Coordinates of C-alpha atoms in Angstrom, one line a residue:
Chain R
M6 CA 116.4 185.9 161.0
S7 CA 118.2 183.1 158.9
T8 CA 120.7 184.6 156.2
D9 CA 120.3 181.4 154.0
A10 CA 116.9 181.1 152.4
G11 CA 115.7 177.5 152.2
Y12 CA 117.1 176.5 155.5
N13 CA 115.5 176.4 158.8
F14 CA 117.0 178.8 161.6
A15 CA 120.1 177.3 162.7
Y16 CA 120.0 174.7 159.8
L17 CA 118.2 172.0 161.6
D18 CA 114.5 171.5 161.1
E19 CA 112.3 172.2 164.3
S20 CA 111.3 168.6 164.9
T21 CA 114.8 167.6 165.0
K22 CA 115.8 170.2 167.5
R23 CA 112.8 169.1 169.6
M24 CA 114.2 165.6 169.4
I25 CA 117.6 166.9 170.5
R26 CA 116.2 169.2 173.4
R27 CA 114.3 166.0 174.7
A28 CA 117.6 164.3 174.7
L29 CA 119.4 167.3 176.4
L30 CA 116.7 167.5 179.2
K31 CA 117.1 163.9 179.9
A32 CA 120.8 164.4 179.9
V33 CA 120.6 167.3 182.2
A34 CA 118.3 165.3 184.6
I35 CA 120.9 162.4 184.7
P36 CA 124.4 164.0 184.8
G37 CA 127.1 162.2 183.1
H38 CA 124.8 159.6 181.4
Q39 CA 125.1 159.1 177.7
V40 CA 121.7 159.5 176.1
P41 CA 121.3 158.2 172.7
F42 CA 119.7 160.6 170.1
G43 CA 119.1 160.5 166.3
S44 CA 121.8 162.4 165.2
R45 CA 121.6 163.9 161.8
E46 CA 124.0 163.8 158.9
M47 CA 125.3 167.4 158.9
P48 CA 127.0 169.3 156.0
L49 CA 130.3 169.2 157.9
P50 CA 131.9 165.8 158.2
Y51 CA 131.8 163.6 161.5
G52 CA 134.8 164.3 163.3
W53 CA 134.6 168.1 162.6
G54 CA 132.0 168.7 165.3
T55 CA 128.7 167.5 164.1
G56 CA 127.6 166.6 167.8
G57 CA 128.4 170.1 169.2
I58 CA 127.1 171.6 166.1
Q59 CA 123.7 169.9 166.5
V60 CA 123.5 170.7 170.2
T61 CA 124.3 174.3 169.7
A62 CA 121.7 174.6 167.0
A63 CA 119.2 172.9 169.5
V64 CA 119.6 175.4 172.0
L65 CA 120.5 178.5 170.0
G66 CA 117.8 181.5 169.8
P67 CA 118.2 184.5 167.7
R68 CA 119.3 186.7 170.7
D69 CA 122.3 184.5 171.4
V70 CA 125.9 185.4 171.1
L71 CA 128.0 182.7 169.9
K72 CA 131.7 181.8 170.5
V73 CA 133.5 178.8 168.9
I74 CA 136.7 177.8 169.8
D75 CA 139.3 175.2 168.7
Q76 CA 142.2 174.4 170.7
G77 CA 141.5 177.4 172.9
S78 CA 141.7 179.6 169.9
D79 CA 139.1 181.5 167.9
D80 CA 140.8 181.4 164.9
T81 CA 141.8 177.8 164.2
T82 CA 140.2 177.0 160.8
N83 CA 137.5 174.6 162.1
A84 CA 136.5 177.3 164.7
V85 CA 136.3 179.8 161.9
S86 CA 134.4 177.5 159.8
I87 CA 131.8 176.5 162.4
R88 CA 131.2 180.1 163.4
A89 CA 130.8 181.1 159.7
F90 CA 128.2 178.1 159.6
F91 CA 126.0 179.8 162.1
R92 CA 126.4 183.2 160.9
R93 CA 125.1 182.1 157.7
T94 CA 122.3 179.6 158.8
A95 CA 121.2 181.4 161.8
G96 CA 122.4 185.1 161.3
I97 CA 123.2 185.4 164.9
A98 CA 125.8 187.7 166.6
T99 CA 129.3 186.0 167.2
T100 CA 132.0 187.0 169.4
E101 CA 135.6 186.0 170.4
R102 CA 135.2 187.3 174.0
T103 CA 134.6 184.6 176.5
A104 CA 132.7 186.9 178.8
E105 CA 130.2 188.1 176.3
A106 CA 129.2 184.9 174.9
T107 CA 126.2 183.1 175.8
I108 CA 127.1 179.9 174.2
I109 CA 130.5 178.7 173.8
Q110 CA 131.2 175.8 171.4
T111 CA 134.5 174.2 172.2
R112 CA 136.7 171.5 170.9
H113 CA 139.5 170.2 173.2
R114 CA 139.6 173.0 175.8
I115 CA 137.5 175.0 178.5
P116 CA 138.3 178.7 178.3
E117 CA 140.5 179.9 181.4
R118 CA 138.0 182.8 182.4
K119 CA 135.7 181.3 184.9
L120 CA 132.0 180.7 183.1
T121 CA 128.9 182.2 184.7
E122 CA 125.2 181.1 185.5
G123 CA 123.5 181.7 182.1
Q124 CA 126.4 180.5 179.9
I125 CA 126.2 177.3 178.1
L126 CA 129.4 175.3 177.1
V127 CA 129.1 173.0 174.3
Y128 CA 131.7 170.3 173.9
Q129 CA 132.6 168.4 170.7
V130 CA 132.9 165.0 171.4
P131 CA 134.6 162.3 169.4
I132 CA 134.2 159.3 171.6
P133 CA 131.6 159.6 174.5
E134 CA 132.4 156.3 176.2
P135 CA 134.9 156.9 178.9
L136 CA 135.5 153.0 178.9
A137 CA 135.9 152.4 175.1
R138 CA 139.6 151.7 175.1
L139 CA 138.9 149.1 177.7
E140 CA 135.9 147.9 176.2
P141 CA 134.9 148.5 172.7
R142 CA 131.4 146.7 172.7
I143 CA 128.7 149.5 173.6
A144 CA 126.3 146.5 174.6
E145 CA 128.8 145.8 177.3
T146 CA 129.6 149.3 178.4
R147 CA 126.1 150.0 178.7
R148 CA 125.7 147.2 181.2
L149 CA 129.0 148.6 183.2
H150 CA 127.4 152.0 183.7
A151 CA 124.1 150.6 184.7
M152 CA 125.8 148.7 187.5
A153 CA 128.3 151.5 188.2
D154 CA 131.1 149.0 187.6
Y155 CA 134.1 151.2 187.0
G156 CA 136.7 148.3 188.3
L157 CA 138.1 148.2 184.6
M158 CA 139.1 152.1 185.0
H159 CA 140.5 151.7 188.4
V160 CA 142.7 148.7 187.3
K161 CA 143.8 150.9 184.3
L162 CA 145.1 153.7 186.4
Y163 CA 146.5 151.6 188.8
E164 CA 148.5 149.6 186.1
D165 CA 149.6 153.2 185.0
I166 CA 150.9 153.8 188.6
A167 CA 152.5 150.5 188.8
K168 CA 154.3 150.9 185.3
H169 CA 155.2 154.6 185.3
G170 CA 154.8 155.8 189.0
H171 CA 151.9 158.0 188.2
I172 CA 148.5 158.1 186.1
A173 CA 150.0 158.4 182.5
T174 CA 146.7 160.0 181.2
S175 CA 147.2 163.4 180.2
Y176 CA 144.1 164.4 178.3
S177 CA 140.5 162.6 178.1
Y178 CA 141.0 162.1 181.8
P179 CA 138.1 160.1 183.1
V180 CA 135.7 162.0 185.8
M181 CA 133.0 161.0 188.1
V182 CA 130.0 163.1 187.7
N183 CA 127.6 163.5 190.9
E184 CA 129.4 160.4 192.2
R185 CA 127.4 158.3 189.9
Y186 CA 128.5 158.2 186.2
L187 CA 131.8 157.9 184.8
M188 CA 132.1 160.5 182.1
S189 CA 134.7 161.3 179.4
P190 CA 135.2 165.2 179.5
S191 CA 136.1 165.0 175.8
P192 CA 139.8 165.4 174.9
I193 CA 140.4 168.3 177.0
P194 CA 143.8 168.2 178.7
A195 CA 143.6 166.8 182.2
F196 CA 144.5 170.5 183.3
D197 CA 141.1 171.6 182.6
N198 CA 139.3 169.0 184.4
P199 CA 139.0 170.7 187.8
K200 CA 137.2 173.7 186.1
M201 CA 134.3 171.3 185.5
H202 CA 133.7 170.9 188.9
M203 CA 130.9 173.1 190.4
M204 CA 131.0 175.0 187.3
P205 CA 128.0 177.8 187.2
A206 CA 127.7 177.5 183.5
L207 CA 125.7 174.5 181.9
Q208 CA 127.8 172.1 180.3
L209 CA 126.4 170.0 177.2
F210 CA 128.4 167.4 175.2
G211 CA 127.3 166.3 171.8
A212 CA 128.9 163.2 169.9
G213 CA 127.5 163.2 166.5
R214 CA 128.9 160.0 164.9
E215 CA 128.3 157.9 168.1
K216 CA 124.9 159.4 168.4
R217 CA 125.4 160.4 172.3
I218 CA 124.6 163.5 174.1
Y219 CA 125.5 163.8 177.9
A220 CA 125.4 166.8 180.3
V221 CA 126.7 168.2 183.4
P222 CA 124.0 170.7 185.0
P223 CA 125.4 174.0 186.9
Y224 CA 127.0 173.4 190.3
T225 CA 127.6 169.7 189.8
H226 CA 130.1 167.7 191.8
V227 CA 132.7 166.5 189.1
R228 CA 135.8 164.6 190.3
S229 CA 138.7 163.5 188.4
L230 CA 139.6 159.9 189.3
D231 CA 142.5 159.2 191.5
F232 CA 143.8 157.4 194.4
E233 CA 144.4 158.8 197.8
D234 CA 148.1 158.2 197.7
H235 CA 148.2 159.2 193.9
P236 CA 146.0 162.3 193.9
F237 CA 144.9 163.8 190.4
R238 CA 147.5 166.3 189.2
P239 CA 146.8 168.4 186.2
I240 CA 149.7 168.7 183.7
R241 CA 150.8 171.8 182.1
A242 CA 153.9 173.0 180.5
P243 CA 156.1 174.5 183.4
H244 CA 156.6 177.9 181.9
A245 CA 155.3 181.3 181.7
C246 CA 153.4 182.5 178.6
E247 CA 155.7 184.7 176.2
L248 CA 153.0 187.0 175.4
C249 CA 151.1 187.7 178.9
G250 CA 153.5 186.2 181.4
S251 CA 150.7 183.8 182.8
R252 CA 152.0 181.2 184.9
D253 CA 148.6 179.5 185.7
T254 CA 147.3 178.9 182.3
Y255 CA 147.4 176.1 179.6
L256 CA 150.1 176.8 177.2
D257 CA 151.0 175.8 173.7
E258 CA 154.5 175.0 172.6
V259 CA 155.6 176.8 169.5
L260 CA 158.7 175.8 167.6
V261 CA 160.3 179.0 166.4
D262 CA 163.4 177.5 164.4
D263 CA 164.8 174.3 163.7
K264 CA 167.5 174.5 166.3
G265 CA 165.4 173.9 169.5
G266 CA 164.2 177.3 169.9
R267 CA 160.8 177.1 171.4
I268 CA 158.5 179.5 173.1
F269 CA 155.3 178.8 175.0
V270 CA 152.3 181.0 174.9
C271 CA 148.6 180.7 176.2
S272 CA 146.4 178.4 174.2
D273 CA 143.3 180.4 175.3
T274 CA 143.7 183.4 172.8
D275 CA 141.0 185.8 174.3
H276 CA 142.2 185.3 177.8
C277 CA 145.8 185.9 176.7
Q278 CA 144.8 189.1 174.9
E279 CA 142.7 190.2 177.7
R280 CA 145.9 190.0 180.1
Q281 CA 148.2 191.6 177.7
A282 CA 145.6 194.5 177.4
M283 CA 145.4 194.7 181.2
K284 CA 149.6 194.7 181.4
E285 CA 149.5 197.5 178.6
A286 CA 147.0 199.8 180.6
A287 CA 149.0 199.1 183.9
E288 CA 152.4 200.1 182.2
Chain S
M25 CA 158.2 189.1 168.6
Y26 CA 155.8 186.0 168.1
V27 CA 152.3 186.9 167.0
A28 CA 149.6 184.1 167.0
T29 CA 148.6 182.9 163.5
K30 CA 145.6 184.9 162.1
G31 CA 143.5 184.9 159.2
G32 CA 142.0 181.3 159.1
E33 CA 138.7 182.8 157.3
K34 CA 141.0 184.3 154.5
A35 CA 142.8 181.0 154.2
I36 CA 139.5 178.9 154.0
G37 CA 138.1 181.3 151.4
A38 CA 141.4 181.0 149.3
A39 CA 141.5 176.9 149.6
H40 CA 138.0 176.9 148.3
A41 CA 138.5 179.0 145.3
W42 CA 141.6 176.8 144.5
L43 CA 139.5 173.7 145.1
D44 CA 136.9 175.4 142.3
E45 CA 139.9 175.8 140.0
V46 CA 141.2 172.2 140.0
R47 CA 137.9 170.7 139.9
R48 CA 137.2 172.6 136.7
G49 CA 140.5 171.7 135.4
D50 CA 141.9 173.1 132.1
P51 CA 139.3 175.6 130.9
A52 CA 140.3 174.8 127.3
Q53 CA 138.5 171.5 127.8
P54 CA 134.7 171.5 127.6
E55 CA 133.3 171.3 131.0
L56 CA 131.7 167.8 132.0
T57 CA 127.9 168.0 132.2
T58 CA 126.2 166.0 135.0
T59 CA 123.9 164.5 132.5
Q60 CA 127.4 162.8 130.9
V61 CA 128.1 161.8 134.4
E62 CA 124.8 160.3 134.8
Q63 CA 124.9 158.5 131.5
Q64 CA 128.6 157.5 130.9
L65 CA 129.9 157.0 134.6
G66 CA 126.4 155.3 135.6
L67 CA 128.0 152.9 137.8
A68 CA 129.7 155.5 139.9
V69 CA 126.2 157.5 140.0
D70 CA 124.7 154.1 141.3
R71 CA 127.4 153.6 144.0
V72 CA 126.7 157.1 145.1
M73 CA 123.0 156.6 145.2
A74 CA 123.4 153.4 147.3
E75 CA 126.0 154.8 149.8
G76 CA 124.3 158.1 150.0
S77 CA 121.2 156.3 150.3
C78 CA 119.2 158.7 148.3
H79 CA 117.4 157.5 144.6
D80 CA 118.3 160.5 142.6
R81 CA 120.4 160.1 139.5
G82 CA 120.5 163.8 138.8
L83 CA 121.8 164.6 142.2
A84 CA 124.2 161.8 142.4
A85 CA 125.8 162.9 139.0
L86 CA 125.8 166.4 140.4
A87 CA 127.6 165.0 143.7
V88 CA 130.1 163.1 141.4
K89 CA 130.9 166.2 139.5
Q90 CA 131.3 168.2 142.6
S91 CA 133.5 165.9 144.4
R92 CA 135.8 165.5 141.4
G93 CA 135.0 161.8 141.2
D94 CA 135.8 161.1 144.9
L95 CA 132.8 158.8 145.4
I96 CA 132.8 158.8 149.1
E97 CA 132.9 162.7 149.1
A98 CA 129.9 162.3 146.7
A99 CA 127.9 159.9 149.0
F100 CA 128.5 162.6 151.9
L101 CA 127.2 165.4 149.7
L102 CA 124.0 163.3 148.9
R103 CA 123.8 162.4 152.4
A104 CA 123.8 165.7 153.8
Y105 CA 121.2 166.7 151.4
R106 CA 119.0 163.6 152.0
T107 CA 119.0 164.5 155.6
T108 CA 117.3 168.0 155.1
L109 CA 114.4 166.3 153.1
P110 CA 110.9 165.9 154.9
R111 CA 109.5 162.3 155.4
F112 CA 106.1 161.4 154.1
G113 CA 106.0 157.9 155.0
A114 CA 107.3 154.4 154.0
S115 CA 106.7 153.0 150.6
L116 CA 105.0 149.7 150.1
P117 CA 107.5 146.7 150.2
L118 CA 109.1 146.3 146.7
D119 CA 107.9 143.1 145.0
T120 CA 111.1 141.8 143.4
N121 CA 109.2 139.2 141.6
A122 CA 107.4 142.0 139.3
M123 CA 110.9 143.3 138.3
A124 CA 111.2 144.3 134.7
I125 CA 114.4 142.1 134.2
Q126 CA 117.6 143.3 132.4
R127 CA 119.7 140.7 134.2
R128 CA 118.9 137.8 136.0
I129 CA 121.5 134.6 136.7
S130 CA 121.3 131.8 139.0
A131 CA 124.5 129.7 139.8
T132 CA 122.4 126.9 141.4
Y133 CA 120.3 125.7 138.4
K134 CA 121.1 125.3 134.8
D135 CA 117.9 126.5 133.6
L136 CA 114.8 127.5 135.5
P137 CA 111.7 129.3 134.8
G138 CA 112.4 132.9 133.5
G139 CA 115.8 131.5 132.2
Q140 CA 119.4 133.0 132.6
V141 CA 119.8 136.5 131.3
L142 CA 123.0 137.9 131.1
G143 CA 122.2 141.4 130.6
P144 CA 125.0 144.4 130.4
T145 CA 127.7 142.7 132.4
F146 CA 131.6 142.8 132.6
D147 CA 131.7 139.2 133.5
Y148 CA 132.9 137.7 130.3
T149 CA 134.7 140.7 128.8
H150 CA 138.4 140.2 128.6
R151 CA 140.1 143.0 130.4
L152 CA 142.0 144.7 127.6
L153 CA 142.2 148.4 127.4
D154 CA 140.0 149.4 124.4
F155 CA 142.2 152.3 122.8
R156 CA 139.3 153.0 120.6
L157 CA 137.6 154.6 123.5
A158 CA 140.6 156.9 124.2
A159 CA 140.3 157.9 120.4
E160 CA 136.5 158.6 120.7
G161 CA 135.5 155.2 119.3
G162 CA 132.1 156.6 118.2
L163 CA 129.0 154.8 118.8
P164 CA 128.9 151.2 119.6
A165 CA 127.5 148.4 117.3
G166 CA 124.3 148.0 119.3
A167 CA 123.2 144.9 121.1
P168 CA 120.7 142.6 119.0
Q169 CA 117.1 142.8 120.3
G170 CA 115.5 139.6 121.2
E171 CA 111.7 138.9 121.6
P172 CA 110.8 139.7 125.5
D173 CA 109.9 136.5 127.3
P174 CA 106.3 137.2 128.8
S175 CA 106.8 134.1 131.3
P176 CA 107.1 135.3 135.0
T177 CA 110.4 135.1 136.6
P178 CA 109.9 133.3 139.9
R179 CA 112.8 133.7 142.4
V180 CA 115.0 130.8 143.1
T181 CA 114.8 131.0 146.9
E182 CA 110.8 130.8 146.5
L183 CA 111.3 127.8 144.3
L184 CA 113.3 125.9 147.1
A185 CA 111.1 127.2 149.8
Q186 CA 108.2 125.6 148.1
D187 CA 109.7 122.2 148.7
G188 CA 110.5 123.0 152.3
L189 CA 114.0 123.5 151.5
M190 CA 114.5 127.1 152.2
Q191 CA 113.8 128.8 155.4
R192 CA 111.0 131.2 155.0
E193 CA 111.6 134.6 156.6
A194 CA 109.2 135.6 159.4
P195 CA 107.0 138.3 158.3
E196 CA 107.6 141.9 160.1
E197 CA 104.6 142.7 162.1
S198 CA 106.0 146.2 163.1
E199 CA 107.2 148.8 160.7
P200 CA 111.0 148.5 160.4
G201 CA 113.0 151.0 162.2
D202 CA 114.9 154.0 160.6
L203 CA 118.4 154.0 161.4
T204 CA 118.8 157.7 160.1
R205 CA 116.2 158.9 162.8
Q206 CA 116.9 156.6 165.8
P207 CA 120.3 155.8 166.9
L208 CA 121.3 151.9 166.2
S209 CA 121.5 150.0 169.4
F210 CA 122.5 146.7 170.1
P211 CA 121.6 143.8 169.4
A212 CA 120.3 145.2 166.2
D213 CA 117.3 143.4 164.5
R214 CA 117.5 142.1 160.8
P215 CA 115.7 145.1 159.1
L216 CA 118.2 147.4 160.9
R217 CA 121.1 145.4 160.0
L218 CA 120.0 145.3 156.3
Q219 CA 119.3 149.1 156.3
A220 CA 123.1 149.8 157.6
L221 CA 124.4 147.1 155.1
A222 CA 122.5 148.6 152.2
R223 CA 124.1 152.0 152.9
G224 CA 127.7 150.4 154.0
D225 CA 130.8 151.0 152.3
E226 CA 131.1 148.6 149.1
G227 CA 134.8 148.0 149.9
F228 CA 134.5 147.2 153.4
L229 CA 131.6 144.9 152.8
L230 CA 133.4 143.3 150.1
S231 CA 136.5 142.5 152.2
L232 CA 134.5 141.1 155.0
G233 CA 132.3 138.8 152.6
Y234 CA 135.7 137.8 151.2
S235 CA 136.7 136.9 154.8
T236 CA 134.0 134.9 155.5
Q237 CA 134.9 132.7 152.1
R238 CA 138.3 132.4 153.4
G239 CA 137.3 130.8 156.6
Y240 CA 136.6 133.6 158.9
G241 CA 132.8 132.7 159.8
G242 CA 132.4 130.9 156.4
N243 CA 128.6 129.7 155.5
H244 CA 129.0 128.1 152.1
P245 CA 127.4 130.1 150.1
F246 CA 125.7 129.7 146.4
V247 CA 124.3 132.4 144.4
G248 CA 120.8 131.4 144.2
E249 CA 120.0 134.2 142.1
I250 CA 121.0 137.9 141.3
R251 CA 118.5 140.0 139.3
M252 CA 118.7 143.5 138.1
G253 CA 116.1 145.5 136.6
E254 CA 113.4 148.3 137.0
I255 CA 110.7 148.0 139.5
A256 CA 107.8 150.5 140.7
V257 CA 107.8 152.2 144.0
E258 CA 104.3 152.6 145.4
F259 CA 103.4 154.7 148.2
V260 CA 99.8 154.8 150.1
P261 CA 98.9 158.5 151.1
E262 CA 96.9 158.4 154.2
E263 CA 94.4 160.6 152.5
L264 CA 93.8 158.5 149.5
G265 CA 93.9 154.9 151.2
F266 CA 95.3 153.2 148.1
A267 CA 98.6 152.9 146.6
V268 CA 99.9 155.4 144.1
D269 CA 102.9 154.6 141.7
L270 CA 105.8 157.0 142.4
G271 CA 108.1 155.8 139.6
D272 CA 110.2 153.1 138.4
I273 CA 113.8 152.5 139.9
T274 CA 116.8 150.3 139.1
I275 CA 117.8 147.7 141.8
T276 CA 120.2 145.0 142.2
E277 CA 119.0 142.1 144.4
C278 CA 121.2 139.0 145.4
Q279 CA 119.9 136.1 147.1
M280 CA 122.6 133.6 148.7
V281 CA 121.5 130.1 149.5
N282 CA 123.5 128.6 152.5
Q283 CA 123.4 125.7 154.3
F284 CA 122.2 125.1 157.7
K285 CA 122.7 121.9 159.5
G286 CA 119.7 122.1 161.6
S287 CA 119.0 122.4 165.3
R288 CA 116.6 121.0 167.9
T289 CA 113.7 122.9 166.8
E290 CA 114.5 123.2 163.1
P291 CA 115.2 120.7 160.3
P292 CA 118.2 121.0 158.3
Q293 CA 117.3 123.4 155.4
F294 CA 119.1 126.3 153.4
T295 CA 119.1 129.7 154.8
R296 CA 119.3 132.9 153.0
G297 CA 121.7 135.9 152.9
Y298 CA 120.0 138.8 151.5
G299 CA 121.5 141.9 149.7
L300 CA 119.7 144.8 148.0
V301 CA 121.0 147.7 146.6
F302 CA 120.1 150.9 144.4
G303 CA 121.2 150.8 140.7
H304 CA 123.3 148.2 139.0
G305 CA 125.6 147.1 142.0
E306 CA 126.2 143.6 142.1
R307 CA 129.5 143.4 144.0
K308 CA 127.9 145.3 146.9
A309 CA 124.6 143.3 146.5
M310 CA 126.6 139.9 146.7
S311 CA 128.9 141.2 149.6
M312 CA 126.1 142.5 151.4
A313 CA 124.3 139.0 151.2
L314 CA 127.2 137.1 152.7
V315 CA 127.6 139.7 155.5
D316 CA 123.8 139.6 156.3
R317 CA 124.2 135.7 156.2
A318 CA 127.4 135.7 158.7
L319 CA 125.3 138.1 160.9
R320 CA 122.7 135.7 161.3
S321 CA 125.4 133.2 162.7
P322 CA 124.7 133.8 166.2
E323 CA 121.0 133.2 166.2
L324 CA 121.4 130.0 163.9
G325 CA 123.8 128.7 166.9
E326 CA 126.9 128.9 164.6
G327 CA 128.9 131.2 167.1
S328 CA 130.2 134.8 166.6
E329 CA 134.0 134.4 166.6
A330 CA 134.7 135.9 163.1
P331 CA 134.7 139.5 162.5
A332 CA 131.8 139.3 159.9
Q333 CA 129.6 137.5 162.4
Q334 CA 130.0 140.4 165.0
Q335 CA 127.1 142.9 164.5
E336 CA 128.8 145.7 166.7
F337 CA 132.1 145.6 164.7
V338 CA 130.4 145.3 161.1
L339 CA 127.6 147.8 161.8
S340 CA 129.5 150.4 163.6
H341 CA 132.4 150.3 161.0
C342 CA 130.6 149.8 157.8
D343 CA 129.4 153.5 156.9
N344 CA 132.0 155.2 155.0
V345 CA 130.8 158.6 155.6
E346 CA 131.1 158.1 159.3
A347 CA 134.5 156.4 159.0
T348 CA 136.1 158.6 156.7
G349 CA 135.0 161.5 158.9
F350 CA 136.7 160.2 162.1
V351 CA 139.9 158.9 160.3
E352 CA 140.5 162.2 158.4
H353 CA 139.5 164.5 161.6
L354 CA 142.8 163.4 162.9
K355 CA 144.2 166.1 160.2
L356 CA 142.3 168.7 162.6
P357 CA 144.6 170.3 165.1
H358 CA 145.5 168.4 168.2
Y359 CA 148.4 170.6 169.7
V360 CA 146.4 171.0 173.0
D361 CA 146.4 167.2 173.7
F362 CA 149.7 166.7 172.1
Q363 CA 151.3 169.3 174.2
S364 CA 150.1 167.3 177.5
E365 CA 151.1 164.2 176.0
L366 CA 154.6 166.2 175.5
E367 CA 155.0 166.9 179.1
N368 CA 153.8 163.5 180.0
V369 CA 156.4 161.8 177.9
R370 CA 159.1 164.5 179.3
T371 CA 158.4 163.3 182.7
M372 CA 158.6 159.5 181.9
R373 CA 161.8 159.9 180.0
A374 CA 163.5 162.1 182.9
A375 CA 162.4 159.3 185.2
A376 CA 163.8 156.5 183.1
M377 CA 166.8 158.4 182.5
K378 CA 167.4 158.9 186.1
E379 CA 166.8 155.3 186.9
R380 CA 169.2 154.3 184.2
G381 CA 171.9 156.7 185.8
E382 CA 171.5 155.2 189.2

């Protein structure tokens, strides 16, 4: 099945995959808890998605259909490169259609289309520790997680409100998983956070450089931290997509000239194309 | 009408082709061979083997060539290769006493058993550009050959330890961990710390070591000994039950001698900072020894205020393949997050403007 002789199916050797799968099982059993794993040195650089790639390689089977997105788009260079990596090392089918994919590896977005049971969403994670900016010592944050001591984060959010009148975190917005572990949703926009809640698909998170794996099993409670009088508010540009007219999807701002001209288009390119096709069919 | 950018795959292909072209340079010039790199840029090869943590001169030379001389990129290439290799087991500990010495110096004694051997060192060269090399200087005159000294060359720190002046290291009972298989957790024991330092970035360790000398966690070091030379690597295959010689490698070892004022349980004595690297890498071995000793400060009751004394700080940031990956990943697209920051800043600006207007 592998198209690159000399390497195992999906690059990693089977004992490494087994090690990663064990970490994944533990992660699924303790939703939101970061499990250390023996992250390998990959032929792509740290920061390019080595954690996500290792997780994908560990769960990938020959009949899987893989979709890779970066910033919501299938055609960003890094998404292209990772998709090519798996085509080359695993010879599996790839797709740009969210609905057709069995595994979706993503950086910075959750697809707009509702994911379904049986699908797996693999996130690339740069900093798995949600408390990292408040407490850089891992030995200390482990203790805080063990005791579910998340006061630091609540104080940070409170200070945001005191200073700005609202919570000033717009991405990597921290979530409580299953009302037990504070978790970084990876640097997705806060707009995407609500999609994690009770998602029918399995969500797996891989941080290669930091050597951590964590997971949110299907239909798990995921709550964005907030206060009763300052409820969580997802942020998006208050415009309609120039291409499909959508008013409820996450938009990218595109500068079209140097005189302040700009348009807004869907960040999820597959979803946008689907909507455009539907619009055309209706006309 | 706006159309979303397409053609990432084509662009990547073209970029790689261009990269191949600039790597080769002017085709009128003869192509560099990996043997030339291995022979004539030997210290680059040594550094790549050390930071790539894989002893293979030929592959390291190939990595230097392929990376256009970018040594961190070369170490990365070698690491990505190393990680695919099967593991048969661990070699026997190297006995650096038995080294075939090319260089051995001690700064703590004028003369000592085994003598001082300068070896091929830059130390006393005058750093004047040698324009004969630019003009293809031909063959060097050749170094005079001395009689090999058959007497053994005991380690300086061992001589001190015999007098009870040097703290002995507790022998490791269990097999040391492998940080390339198991993630590092803190606090990390000394074998793991030394592993991380041995593959750590030379520049980072140099600056950290330097910072200890300038007062950030100082520990009054003396170079007890630096030795460089060839040493046999031995391995005991399970099915044979006796040691088999796998071949010789060149390594550099540095043992720093540091003061220790003593504690309630231990008398005043010298303590050791240890550095060991593949190839001829004196600057790295010395820096490693300084940082190793600084990392022992907490257990010796000397505090942990200085950066070099904080193991989470040092060990989490000394790996240049990790560091370069995370720093350089900032050039990947981040426009989704930037968009939400844009909206965020616009909201905050609007609020601030309104407040100012009132």
